[in-house]
XYZ file of C-alpha atoms in Angstrom:
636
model
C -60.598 -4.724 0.655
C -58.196 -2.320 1.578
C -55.249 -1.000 -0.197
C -51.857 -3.121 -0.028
C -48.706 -0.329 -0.831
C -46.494 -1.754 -3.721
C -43.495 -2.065 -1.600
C -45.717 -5.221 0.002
C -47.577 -6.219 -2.931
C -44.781 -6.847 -4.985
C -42.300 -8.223 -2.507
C -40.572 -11.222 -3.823
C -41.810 -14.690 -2.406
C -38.845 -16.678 -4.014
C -35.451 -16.387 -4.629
C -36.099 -15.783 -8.677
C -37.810 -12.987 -7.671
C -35.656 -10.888 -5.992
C -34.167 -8.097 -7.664
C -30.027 -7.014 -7.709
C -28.652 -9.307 -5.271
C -27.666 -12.190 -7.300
C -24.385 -12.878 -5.441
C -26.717 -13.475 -2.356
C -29.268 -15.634 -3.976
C -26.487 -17.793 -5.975
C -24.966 -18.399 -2.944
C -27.858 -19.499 -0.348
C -29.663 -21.818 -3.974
C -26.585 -23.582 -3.830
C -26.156 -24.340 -0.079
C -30.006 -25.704 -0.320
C -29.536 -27.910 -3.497
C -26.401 -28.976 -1.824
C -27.672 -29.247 1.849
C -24.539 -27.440 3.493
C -26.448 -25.010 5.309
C -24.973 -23.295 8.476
C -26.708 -22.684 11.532
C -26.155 -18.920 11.526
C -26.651 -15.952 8.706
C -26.120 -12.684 8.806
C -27.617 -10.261 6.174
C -26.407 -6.598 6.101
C -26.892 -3.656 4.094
C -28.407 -0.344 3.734
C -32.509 0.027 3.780
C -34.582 -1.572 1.806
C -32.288 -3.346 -0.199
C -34.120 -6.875 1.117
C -32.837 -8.545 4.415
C -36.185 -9.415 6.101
C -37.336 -10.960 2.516
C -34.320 -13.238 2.234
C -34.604 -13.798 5.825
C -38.283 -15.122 4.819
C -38.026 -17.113 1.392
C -35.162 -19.307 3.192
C -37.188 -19.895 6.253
C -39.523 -21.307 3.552
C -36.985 -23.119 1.887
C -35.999 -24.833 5.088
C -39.601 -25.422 5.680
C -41.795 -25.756 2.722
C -44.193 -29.469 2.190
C -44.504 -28.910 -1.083
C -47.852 -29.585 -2.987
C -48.101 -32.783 -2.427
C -46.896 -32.233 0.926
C -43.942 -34.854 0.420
C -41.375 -32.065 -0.388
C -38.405 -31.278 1.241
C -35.948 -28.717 1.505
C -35.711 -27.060 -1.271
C -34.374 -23.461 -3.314
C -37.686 -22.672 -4.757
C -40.346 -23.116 -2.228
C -43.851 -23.862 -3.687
C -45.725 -20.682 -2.173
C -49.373 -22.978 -1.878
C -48.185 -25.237 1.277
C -48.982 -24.449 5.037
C -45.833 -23.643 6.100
C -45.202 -21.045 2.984
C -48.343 -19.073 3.311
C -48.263 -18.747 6.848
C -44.397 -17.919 7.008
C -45.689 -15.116 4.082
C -48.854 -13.938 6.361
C -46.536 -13.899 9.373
C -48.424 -16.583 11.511
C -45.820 -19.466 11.406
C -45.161 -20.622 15.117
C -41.885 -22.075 14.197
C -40.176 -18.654 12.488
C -39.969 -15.726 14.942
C -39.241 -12.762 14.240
C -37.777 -10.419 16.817
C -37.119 -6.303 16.279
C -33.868 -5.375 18.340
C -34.746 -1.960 18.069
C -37.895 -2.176 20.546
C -36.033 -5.536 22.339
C -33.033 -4.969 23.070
C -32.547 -5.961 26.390
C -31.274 -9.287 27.793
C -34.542 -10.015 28.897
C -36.334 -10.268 25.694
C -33.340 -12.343 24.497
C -33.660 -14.952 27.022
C -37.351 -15.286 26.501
C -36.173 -16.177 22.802
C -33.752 -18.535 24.027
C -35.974 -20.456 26.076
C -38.300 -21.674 23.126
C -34.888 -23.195 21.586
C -34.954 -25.802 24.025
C -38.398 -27.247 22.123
C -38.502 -29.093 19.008
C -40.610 -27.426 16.008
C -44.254 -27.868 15.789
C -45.517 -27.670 12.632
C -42.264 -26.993 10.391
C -38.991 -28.721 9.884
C -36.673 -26.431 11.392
C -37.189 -23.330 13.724
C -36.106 -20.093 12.559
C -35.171 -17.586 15.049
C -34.666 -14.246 12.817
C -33.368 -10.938 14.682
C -34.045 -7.756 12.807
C -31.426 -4.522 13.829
C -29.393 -6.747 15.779
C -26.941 -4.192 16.225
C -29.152 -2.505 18.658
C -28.488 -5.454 21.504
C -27.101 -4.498 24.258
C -23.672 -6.099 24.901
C -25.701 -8.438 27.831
C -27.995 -9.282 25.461
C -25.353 -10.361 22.639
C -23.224 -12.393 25.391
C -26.584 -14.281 26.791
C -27.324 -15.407 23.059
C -23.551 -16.527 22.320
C -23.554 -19.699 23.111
C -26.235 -21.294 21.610
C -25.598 -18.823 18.530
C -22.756 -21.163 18.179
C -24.009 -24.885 19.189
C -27.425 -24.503 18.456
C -29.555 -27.201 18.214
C -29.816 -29.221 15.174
C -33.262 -27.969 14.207
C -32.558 -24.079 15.310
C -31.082 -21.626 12.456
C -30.613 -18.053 13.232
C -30.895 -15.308 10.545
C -29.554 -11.934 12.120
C -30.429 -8.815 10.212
C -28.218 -5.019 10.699
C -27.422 -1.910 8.779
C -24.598 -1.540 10.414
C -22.530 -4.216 11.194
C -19.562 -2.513 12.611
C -21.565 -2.506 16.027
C -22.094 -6.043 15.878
C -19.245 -7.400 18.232
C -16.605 -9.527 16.398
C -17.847 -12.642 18.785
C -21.263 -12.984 16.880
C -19.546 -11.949 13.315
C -17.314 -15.046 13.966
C -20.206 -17.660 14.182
C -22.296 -16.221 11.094
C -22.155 -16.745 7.191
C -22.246 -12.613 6.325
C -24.209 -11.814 2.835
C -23.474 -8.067 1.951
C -26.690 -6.802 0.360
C -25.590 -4.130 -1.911
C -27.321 -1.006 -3.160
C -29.139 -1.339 -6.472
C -27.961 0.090 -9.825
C -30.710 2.611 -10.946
C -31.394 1.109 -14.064
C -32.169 -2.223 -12.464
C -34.799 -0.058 -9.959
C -35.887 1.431 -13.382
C -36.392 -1.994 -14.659
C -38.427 -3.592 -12.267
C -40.500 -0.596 -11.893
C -42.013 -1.034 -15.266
C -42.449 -4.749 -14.678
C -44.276 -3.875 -11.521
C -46.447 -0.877 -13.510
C -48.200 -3.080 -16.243
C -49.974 -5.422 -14.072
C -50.862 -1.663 -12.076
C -51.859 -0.292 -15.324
C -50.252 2.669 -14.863
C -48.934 4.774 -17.272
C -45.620 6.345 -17.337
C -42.568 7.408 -19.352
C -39.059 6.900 -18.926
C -37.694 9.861 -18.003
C -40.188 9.918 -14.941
C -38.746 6.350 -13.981
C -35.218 7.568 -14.213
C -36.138 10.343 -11.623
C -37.652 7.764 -9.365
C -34.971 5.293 -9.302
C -31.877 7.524 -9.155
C -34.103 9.420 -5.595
C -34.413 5.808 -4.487
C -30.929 5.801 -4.030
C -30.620 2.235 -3.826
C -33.188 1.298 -1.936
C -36.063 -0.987 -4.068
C -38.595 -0.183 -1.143
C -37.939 3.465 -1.356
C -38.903 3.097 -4.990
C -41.551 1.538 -4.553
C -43.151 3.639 -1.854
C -42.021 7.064 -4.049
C -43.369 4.727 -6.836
C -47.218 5.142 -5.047
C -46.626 8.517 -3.986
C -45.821 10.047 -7.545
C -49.245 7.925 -8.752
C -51.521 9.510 -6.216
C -49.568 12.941 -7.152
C -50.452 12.532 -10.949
C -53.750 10.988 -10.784
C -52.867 7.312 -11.311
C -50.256 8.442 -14.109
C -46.533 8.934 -13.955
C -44.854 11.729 -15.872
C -41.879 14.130 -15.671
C -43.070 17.046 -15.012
C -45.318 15.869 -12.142
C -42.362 13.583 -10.733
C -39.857 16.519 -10.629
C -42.327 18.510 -9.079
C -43.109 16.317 -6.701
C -39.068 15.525 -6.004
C -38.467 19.036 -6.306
C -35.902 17.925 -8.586
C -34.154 20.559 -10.853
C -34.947 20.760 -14.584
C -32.211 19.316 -16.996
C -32.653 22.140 -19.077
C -31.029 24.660 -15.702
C -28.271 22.496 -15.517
C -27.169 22.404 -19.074
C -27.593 26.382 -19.094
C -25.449 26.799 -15.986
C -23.152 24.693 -17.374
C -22.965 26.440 -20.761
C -22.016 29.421 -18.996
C -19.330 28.241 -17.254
C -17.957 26.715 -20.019
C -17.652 29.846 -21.831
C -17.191 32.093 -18.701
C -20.544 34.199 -18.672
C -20.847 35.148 -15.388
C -24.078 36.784 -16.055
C -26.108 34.016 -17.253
C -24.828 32.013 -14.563
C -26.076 35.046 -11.564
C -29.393 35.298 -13.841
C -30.122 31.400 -13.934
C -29.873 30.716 -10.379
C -32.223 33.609 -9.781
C -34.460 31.814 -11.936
C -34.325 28.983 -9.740
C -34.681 31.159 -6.895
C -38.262 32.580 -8.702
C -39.023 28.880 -9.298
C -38.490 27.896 -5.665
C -36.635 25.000 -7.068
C -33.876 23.273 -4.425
C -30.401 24.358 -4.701
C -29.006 21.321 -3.636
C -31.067 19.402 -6.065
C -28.655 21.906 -8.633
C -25.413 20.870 -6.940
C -26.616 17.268 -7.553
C -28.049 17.290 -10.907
C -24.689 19.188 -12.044
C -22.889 16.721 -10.800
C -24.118 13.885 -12.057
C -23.804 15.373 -15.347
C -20.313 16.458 -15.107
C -19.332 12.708 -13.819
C -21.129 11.759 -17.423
C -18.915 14.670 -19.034
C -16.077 13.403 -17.359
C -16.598 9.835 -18.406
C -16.789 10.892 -22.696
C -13.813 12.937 -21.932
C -11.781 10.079 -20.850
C -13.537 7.557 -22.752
C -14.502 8.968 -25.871
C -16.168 5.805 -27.614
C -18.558 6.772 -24.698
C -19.454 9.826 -27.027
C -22.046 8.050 -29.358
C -25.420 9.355 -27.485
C -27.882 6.803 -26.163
C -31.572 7.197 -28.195
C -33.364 5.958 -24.584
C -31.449 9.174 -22.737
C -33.078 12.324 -24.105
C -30.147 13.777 -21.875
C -26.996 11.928 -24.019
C -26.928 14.681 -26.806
C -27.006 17.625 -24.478
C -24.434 15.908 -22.476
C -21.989 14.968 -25.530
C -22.029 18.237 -26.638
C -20.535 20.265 -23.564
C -18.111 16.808 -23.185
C -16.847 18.899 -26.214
C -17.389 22.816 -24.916
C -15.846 22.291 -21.710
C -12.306 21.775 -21.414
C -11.475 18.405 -19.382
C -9.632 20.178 -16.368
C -12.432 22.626 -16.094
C -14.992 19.324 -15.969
C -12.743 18.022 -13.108
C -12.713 21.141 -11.114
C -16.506 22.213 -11.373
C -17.234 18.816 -10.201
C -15.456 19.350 -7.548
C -16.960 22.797 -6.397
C -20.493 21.211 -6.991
C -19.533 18.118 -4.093
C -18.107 20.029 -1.674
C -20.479 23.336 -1.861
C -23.564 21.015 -1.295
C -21.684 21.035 2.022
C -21.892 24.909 2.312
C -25.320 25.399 1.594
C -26.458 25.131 4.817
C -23.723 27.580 6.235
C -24.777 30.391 4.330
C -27.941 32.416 5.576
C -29.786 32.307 2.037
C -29.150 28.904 -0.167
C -29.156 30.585 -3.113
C -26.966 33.337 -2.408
C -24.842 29.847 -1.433
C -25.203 28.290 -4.610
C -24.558 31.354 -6.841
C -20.960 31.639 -4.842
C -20.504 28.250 -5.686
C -20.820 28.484 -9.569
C -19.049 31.420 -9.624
C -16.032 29.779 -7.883
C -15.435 28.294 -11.380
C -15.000 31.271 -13.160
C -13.064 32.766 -10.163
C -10.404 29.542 -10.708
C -10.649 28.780 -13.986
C -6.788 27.480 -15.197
C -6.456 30.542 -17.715
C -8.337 32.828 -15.607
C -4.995 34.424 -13.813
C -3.567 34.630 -17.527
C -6.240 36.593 -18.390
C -5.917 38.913 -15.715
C -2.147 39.423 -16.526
C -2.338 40.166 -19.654
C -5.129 42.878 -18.924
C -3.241 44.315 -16.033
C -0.025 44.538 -18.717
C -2.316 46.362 -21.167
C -3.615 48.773 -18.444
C -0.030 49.077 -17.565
C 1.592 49.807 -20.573
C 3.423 52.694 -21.258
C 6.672 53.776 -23.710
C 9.125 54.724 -21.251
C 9.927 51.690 -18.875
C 10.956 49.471 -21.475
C 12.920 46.157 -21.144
C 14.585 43.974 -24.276
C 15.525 40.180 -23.217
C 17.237 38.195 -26.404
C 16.942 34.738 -26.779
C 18.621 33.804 -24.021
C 18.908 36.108 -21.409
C 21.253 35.620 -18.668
C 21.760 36.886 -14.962
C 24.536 38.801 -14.529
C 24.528 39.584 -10.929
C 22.855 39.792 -7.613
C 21.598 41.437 -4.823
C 19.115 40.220 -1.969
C 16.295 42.476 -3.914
C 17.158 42.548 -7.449
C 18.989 40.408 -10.570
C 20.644 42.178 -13.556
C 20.738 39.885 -17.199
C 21.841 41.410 -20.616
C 20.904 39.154 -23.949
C 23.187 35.919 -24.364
C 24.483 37.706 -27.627
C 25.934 40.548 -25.808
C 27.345 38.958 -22.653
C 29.357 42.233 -21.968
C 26.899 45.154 -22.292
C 24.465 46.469 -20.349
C 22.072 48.945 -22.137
C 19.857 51.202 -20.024
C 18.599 54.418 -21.848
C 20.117 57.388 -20.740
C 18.391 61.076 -22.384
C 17.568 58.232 -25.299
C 20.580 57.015 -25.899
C 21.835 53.402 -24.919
C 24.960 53.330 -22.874
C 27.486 51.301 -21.905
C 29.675 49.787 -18.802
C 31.328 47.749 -19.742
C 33.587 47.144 -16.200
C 30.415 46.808 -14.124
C 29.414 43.506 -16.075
C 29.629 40.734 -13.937
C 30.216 37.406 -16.520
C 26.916 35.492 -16.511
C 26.856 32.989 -14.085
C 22.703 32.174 -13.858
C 20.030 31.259 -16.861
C 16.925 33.225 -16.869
C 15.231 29.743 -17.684
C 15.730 28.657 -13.604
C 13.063 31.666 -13.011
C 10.307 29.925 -15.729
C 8.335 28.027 -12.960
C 8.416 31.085 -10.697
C 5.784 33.651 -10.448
C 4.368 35.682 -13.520
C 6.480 38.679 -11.880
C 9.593 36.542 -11.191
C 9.924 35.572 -14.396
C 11.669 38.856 -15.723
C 15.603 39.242 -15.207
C 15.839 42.678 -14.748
C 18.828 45.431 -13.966
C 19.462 45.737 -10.503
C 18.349 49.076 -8.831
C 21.381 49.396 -7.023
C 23.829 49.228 -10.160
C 21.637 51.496 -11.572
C 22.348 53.658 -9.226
C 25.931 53.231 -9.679
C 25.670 54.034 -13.244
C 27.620 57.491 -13.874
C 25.405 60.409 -13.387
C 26.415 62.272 -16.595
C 23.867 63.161 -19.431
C 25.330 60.808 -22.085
C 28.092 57.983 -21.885
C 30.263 57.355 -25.196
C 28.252 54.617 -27.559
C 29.313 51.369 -28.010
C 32.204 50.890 -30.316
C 32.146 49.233 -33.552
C 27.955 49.007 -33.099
C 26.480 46.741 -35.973
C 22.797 47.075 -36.810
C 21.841 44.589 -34.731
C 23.132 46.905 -31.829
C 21.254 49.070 -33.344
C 17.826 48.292 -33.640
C 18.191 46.239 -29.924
C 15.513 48.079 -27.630
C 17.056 49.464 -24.619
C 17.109 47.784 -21.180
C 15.580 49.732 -18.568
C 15.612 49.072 -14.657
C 12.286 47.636 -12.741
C 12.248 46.251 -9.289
C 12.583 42.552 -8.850
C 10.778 40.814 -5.861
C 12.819 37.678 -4.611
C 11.922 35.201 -2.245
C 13.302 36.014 0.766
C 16.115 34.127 2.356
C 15.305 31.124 5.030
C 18.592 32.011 7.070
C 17.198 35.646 7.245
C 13.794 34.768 8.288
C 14.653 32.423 10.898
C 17.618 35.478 12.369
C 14.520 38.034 12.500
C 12.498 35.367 14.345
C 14.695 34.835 17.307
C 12.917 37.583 20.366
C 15.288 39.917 21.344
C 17.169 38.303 24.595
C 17.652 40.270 28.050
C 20.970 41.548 28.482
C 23.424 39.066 30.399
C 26.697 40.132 32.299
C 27.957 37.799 34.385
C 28.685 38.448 37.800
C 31.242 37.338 40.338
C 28.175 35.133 42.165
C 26.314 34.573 39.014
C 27.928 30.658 39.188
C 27.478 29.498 42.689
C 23.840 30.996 42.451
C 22.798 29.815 39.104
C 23.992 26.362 40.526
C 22.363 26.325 43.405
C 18.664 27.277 41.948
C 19.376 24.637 39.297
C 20.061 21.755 42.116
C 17.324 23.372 44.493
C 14.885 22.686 41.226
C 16.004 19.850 40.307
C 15.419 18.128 44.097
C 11.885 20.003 43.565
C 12.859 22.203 46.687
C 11.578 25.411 45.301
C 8.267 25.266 43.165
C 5.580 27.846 41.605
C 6.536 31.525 42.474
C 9.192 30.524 45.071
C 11.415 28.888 41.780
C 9.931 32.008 39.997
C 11.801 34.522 42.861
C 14.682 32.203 42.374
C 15.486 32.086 38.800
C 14.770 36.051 38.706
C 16.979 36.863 40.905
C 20.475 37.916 41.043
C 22.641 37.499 43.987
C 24.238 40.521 44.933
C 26.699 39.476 47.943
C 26.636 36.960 50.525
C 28.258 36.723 54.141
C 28.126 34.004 56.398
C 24.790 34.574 57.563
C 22.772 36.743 55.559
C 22.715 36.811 51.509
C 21.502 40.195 49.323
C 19.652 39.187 46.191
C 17.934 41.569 43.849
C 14.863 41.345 41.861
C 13.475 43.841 38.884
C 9.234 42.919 39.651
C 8.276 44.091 43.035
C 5.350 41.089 42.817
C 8.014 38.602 43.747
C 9.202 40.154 47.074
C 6.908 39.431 48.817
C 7.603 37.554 53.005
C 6.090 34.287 52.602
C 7.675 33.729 49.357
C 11.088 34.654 50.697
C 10.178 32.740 53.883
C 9.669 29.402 51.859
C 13.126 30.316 49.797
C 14.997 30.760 52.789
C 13.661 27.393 53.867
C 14.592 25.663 50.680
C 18.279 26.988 51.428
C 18.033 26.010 54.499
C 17.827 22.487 53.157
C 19.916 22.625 50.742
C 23.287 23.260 53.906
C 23.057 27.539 53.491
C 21.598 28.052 57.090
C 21.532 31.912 55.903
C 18.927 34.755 55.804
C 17.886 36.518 53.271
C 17.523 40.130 51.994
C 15.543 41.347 48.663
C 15.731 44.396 47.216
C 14.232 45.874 44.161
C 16.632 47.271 40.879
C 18.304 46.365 37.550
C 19.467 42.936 37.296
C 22.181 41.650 34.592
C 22.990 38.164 35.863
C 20.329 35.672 36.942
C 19.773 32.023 36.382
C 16.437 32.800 34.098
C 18.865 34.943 31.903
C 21.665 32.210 32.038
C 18.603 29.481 31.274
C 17.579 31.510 28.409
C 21.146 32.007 26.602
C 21.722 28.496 26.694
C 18.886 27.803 25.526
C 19.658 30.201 22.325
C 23.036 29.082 22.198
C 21.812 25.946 20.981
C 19.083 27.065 19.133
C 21.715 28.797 17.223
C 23.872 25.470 16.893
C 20.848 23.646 15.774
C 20.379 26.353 12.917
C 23.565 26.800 11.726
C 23.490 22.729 11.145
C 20.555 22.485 8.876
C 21.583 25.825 7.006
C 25.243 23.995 6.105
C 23.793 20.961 5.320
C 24.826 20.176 1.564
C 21.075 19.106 0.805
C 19.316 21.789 1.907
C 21.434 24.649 0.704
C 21.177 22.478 -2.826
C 17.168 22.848 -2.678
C 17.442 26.489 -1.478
C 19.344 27.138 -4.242
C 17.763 24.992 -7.356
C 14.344 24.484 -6.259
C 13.846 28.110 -4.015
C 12.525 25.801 -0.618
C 12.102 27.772 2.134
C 12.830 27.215 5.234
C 9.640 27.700 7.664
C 10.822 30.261 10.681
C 10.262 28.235 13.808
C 10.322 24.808 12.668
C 13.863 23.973 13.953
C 14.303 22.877 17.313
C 17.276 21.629 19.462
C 17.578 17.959 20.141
């Protein structure tokens, strides 16, 4: 006898069989006990998940004898009548099954409809089941909706899809829908064992959690991974063979890359993915495995009665412990990177140069990673001489478009720099504080000092040594001087959006620059003048006119050319100016393009000035630093 696969062996032959879908199975036992069953179902969901089987144990519901052969319908069919093992072996006249994949034309589906006309032969009911139904063609699905929705009394129709957003709205209206979900992996886990002791097959746990979490929801895929992994191992099931076989990643890679993030060893982190380069073991399978631990991280984090590790997970310790290393922000933003550079993988030209980039993305963004580097690039930069002393509360003191000045809050009238090493003072060049240092603590690391502005410093007199402070306490005394350092600012909106506008042609206006700018502008508008004769038009400028002959000027020796000032003097022709025209070649000042284009600046300007006066946005300019985007104001 040959060999039957487990994914057919062990398929379920009643509803208390099946596996994960109790919503489904609740629902159809109680329309049989009850006898409210519609004429039309509709089971969807991903592969393997069990549509044909349901399809199948309710045909035998509707159909089974019974072992007396007095039964009825009924929610658990016996599974020893005629109509149950031949519904099971696939021989039943009165259930067909039809594949829409390989039949999808109208033609097949009228050959179906035709045997609904005839009563049942052997069973109770005929069962007309449609497998990928969303592969019809839309013929096909209008031929079979009518009698999808009056069938006979003794027809029920069971449509199968995996995707039922192709199924047109007019066949979802006349079925019951049953959403087959995806299973859990511990319930795959589960009924893998159950299904390995009557095999005798031995296996261990961690081998069946590898199995069921590649199933990804599908019980079949389990199943047939399930007798791929046994022939693998020699009829037994461990880890190592399974992960082999999966060319899953090893636990033990992920905790170390993880480890080394957490702490920020780039090194490790460079040398274990060459390891798994050496090892030939999948890169993706990293990105995955990581992430799945980091959602488990991520979970004890936020949930920390979570914490307590499981004794069936041989994982739960490893994965407590960096719940603790890794700081919870850092948890949320690796597992990030990990999901979207599974993405980039197959962009880069080596995989593993791919995934290395990827984990070091952590350490390139890590939150205290740019404090790091400031406070290394202040030690680098240290030095005695540019000094600067800010008291407790530092305040601004005045302005400029590239620098701020502040002195301490407990010497609002002095500002310090050291001259030949000796503080000074000027007193009548102190503005009185008007700004608190505090509105620059959300800024930039480099915003965030108040410094002397370079252009008072300037000011400052030039002599060796000013006369010290009067009356000088200690305090004054042991204050560090303030010295001068360049501040950047943000720079201003208004500015920006000046420096944007192109520089506009000059315009003088002529003694015919009205009458001609008016006449192009109605000759365009009636669609007179089009392509390059609106183009010779609007560029040119007329010089003089007499009562038969006009002089206009042009600056681009491409637009005089004879049939374009043929078809203009046609247009004017229409338009009542029975003249002729001349064209010559020079500077123009004054043409309707020009005119066109000043307007149109004039209220570009208008539009501008509007939104830089408006209360509001001056009041988020000013408290908040917005900034205006250059270009993103147009006229109404």
């Amino acid at each position: 006898m040959s060999y039957i696969v487990l994914a057919r062996k062990y398929r379920p032959r009643n509803f208390s069989e099946m596996v994960g879908q109790d919503h489904v199975v609740q629902a159809l036992t109680n329309a049989l006990l009850t006898k409210r069953l519609h004429h039309a179902y509709l089971f969807t969901g991903t592969r393997g998940v069990g549509k044909t089987t349901v399809s199948r144990i309710l045909a035998k519901s509707l159909n089974c004898q019974g072992i007396d052969g007095q039964g009825g319908i009924t929610a658990t069919p016996c599974g020893v009548c005629q109509a149950c093992k031949d519904i099971d072996s696939g021989r039943f006249v009165d259930y067909t099954e039809l594949d829409a994949a390989s039949n999808r034309g109208v033609d097949e589906v009228q050959s179906l409809l035709e045997q609904a006309v005839y009563k049942p032969v052997q069973g109770r009911f005929k069962v007309f089941m449609i497998d990928e139904v969303h592969m019809l063609t839309n013929t096909a699905f209008n031929a079979m909706l009518k009698t999808l929705e009056e069938p006979p009394e003794y027809l029920k129709f069971v449509l199968a899809t995996t995707d039922p957003q192709k199924v047109p709205v007019t066949v979802l209206s006349r079925c019951l829908q049953f959403n087959l979900r995806p299973m859990a992996p511990e319930t795959i886990r589960g009924h893998l064992e159950k299904v390995l002791v009557p095999e005798n097959v031995e296996s261990d746990g961690q081998a069946l959690r590898l199995l069921a979490r590649a199933a990804r929801g599908s019980m079949r895929d389990a199943l047939s991974l399930t007798d791929q992994a046994i022939a693998f191992g020699s009829g037994r099931l461990e880890e190592v063979a399974v992960r082999q076989m999966l060319g899953s990643v090893d636990r033990s890679y992920v905790f170390r890359l993880i480890d080394a993030l957490a702490i920020g060893d780039g090194k490790s982190v460079v040398k274990t993915s060459e390891t798994l380069r050496l090892n030939g073991l999948s890169a993706g399978s990293t990105l995955e495995e990581m992430s799945m631990v980091l959602q488990r991280m991520a979970v004890i984090q936020a949930v920390p009665t979570n914490a307590e590790p499981d004794d069936s997970d041989p994982d739960a310790a490893d994965v407590a412990r960096l719940a603790q290393v890794m700081p919870a922000d850092e948890t949320q933003l690796l597992y990030s990177i990990c999901l979207h550079g599974r993405g980039e993988l197959g962009l880069a030209p080596d995989e593993y140069a791919a995934l290395t980039m990827v984990l070091l993305r952590l350490l390139a963004f890590k939150p205290n990673a740019g404090q790091r580097a400031l406070a290394e690039k202040k030690t680098l930069n240290s030095a005695p001489s540019p000094r600067l002393s800010v008291a407790a509360e530092p305040k601004v003191v005045s302005t400029s478009p590239t620098s701020l000045s502040v002195v301490a809050a407990d010497q609002p009238k002095v500002l310090a720099p050291e001259i030949d090493g000796k503080a000074s003072v000027a007193p009548e060049r102190i503005a009185e504080p008007a700004i608190k240092i505090e509105a620059l603590e959300s800024s930039r690391p480099m915003q965030r000092l108040a410094v002397v502005s370079s252009h008072l410093a300037d000011e400052l007199p030039s002599q060796g040594k000013l006369a010290q402070r009067p009356n000088s306490g200690p305090a004054a005394q042991a204050s560090t001087p303030i010295g001068a350092i360049p501040l950047r600012v943000q720079a201003d909106s208004r500015t920006e959006a000046l420096a944007g506008h192109s520089v506009m042609p000059v315009l003088i206006p002529g003694e015919e620059g009205d009458f001609w700018h008016q006449t192009v502008s109605d000759m365009a508008g009636r669609e007179l003048i089009t392509a390059l004769v609106r183009e010779l038009a609007l560029q040119s400028q007329l010089i003089a006119r007499d009562t038969d002959q006009w002089l206009l000027r042009v600056e681009r020796e491409s637009l005089n050319q004879a049939g374009t000032r043929d078809r203009l003097t046609a247009a004017l022709h229409a338009s009542g100016f029975p003249v002729r025209l001349a064209v010559e070649v020079g500077r123009v000042t004054d043409t309707p393009a020009r005119r066109n284009a000043a307007a149109t600046a004039e209220r570009q300007l208008v539009a501008e000035k509007i939104i830089f006066d408006d209360p509001f946005v001056q009041t988020m300019m000013r408290d908040f630093g917005a900034k205006i985007v250059p270009g993103s104001i147009k006229p109404g």
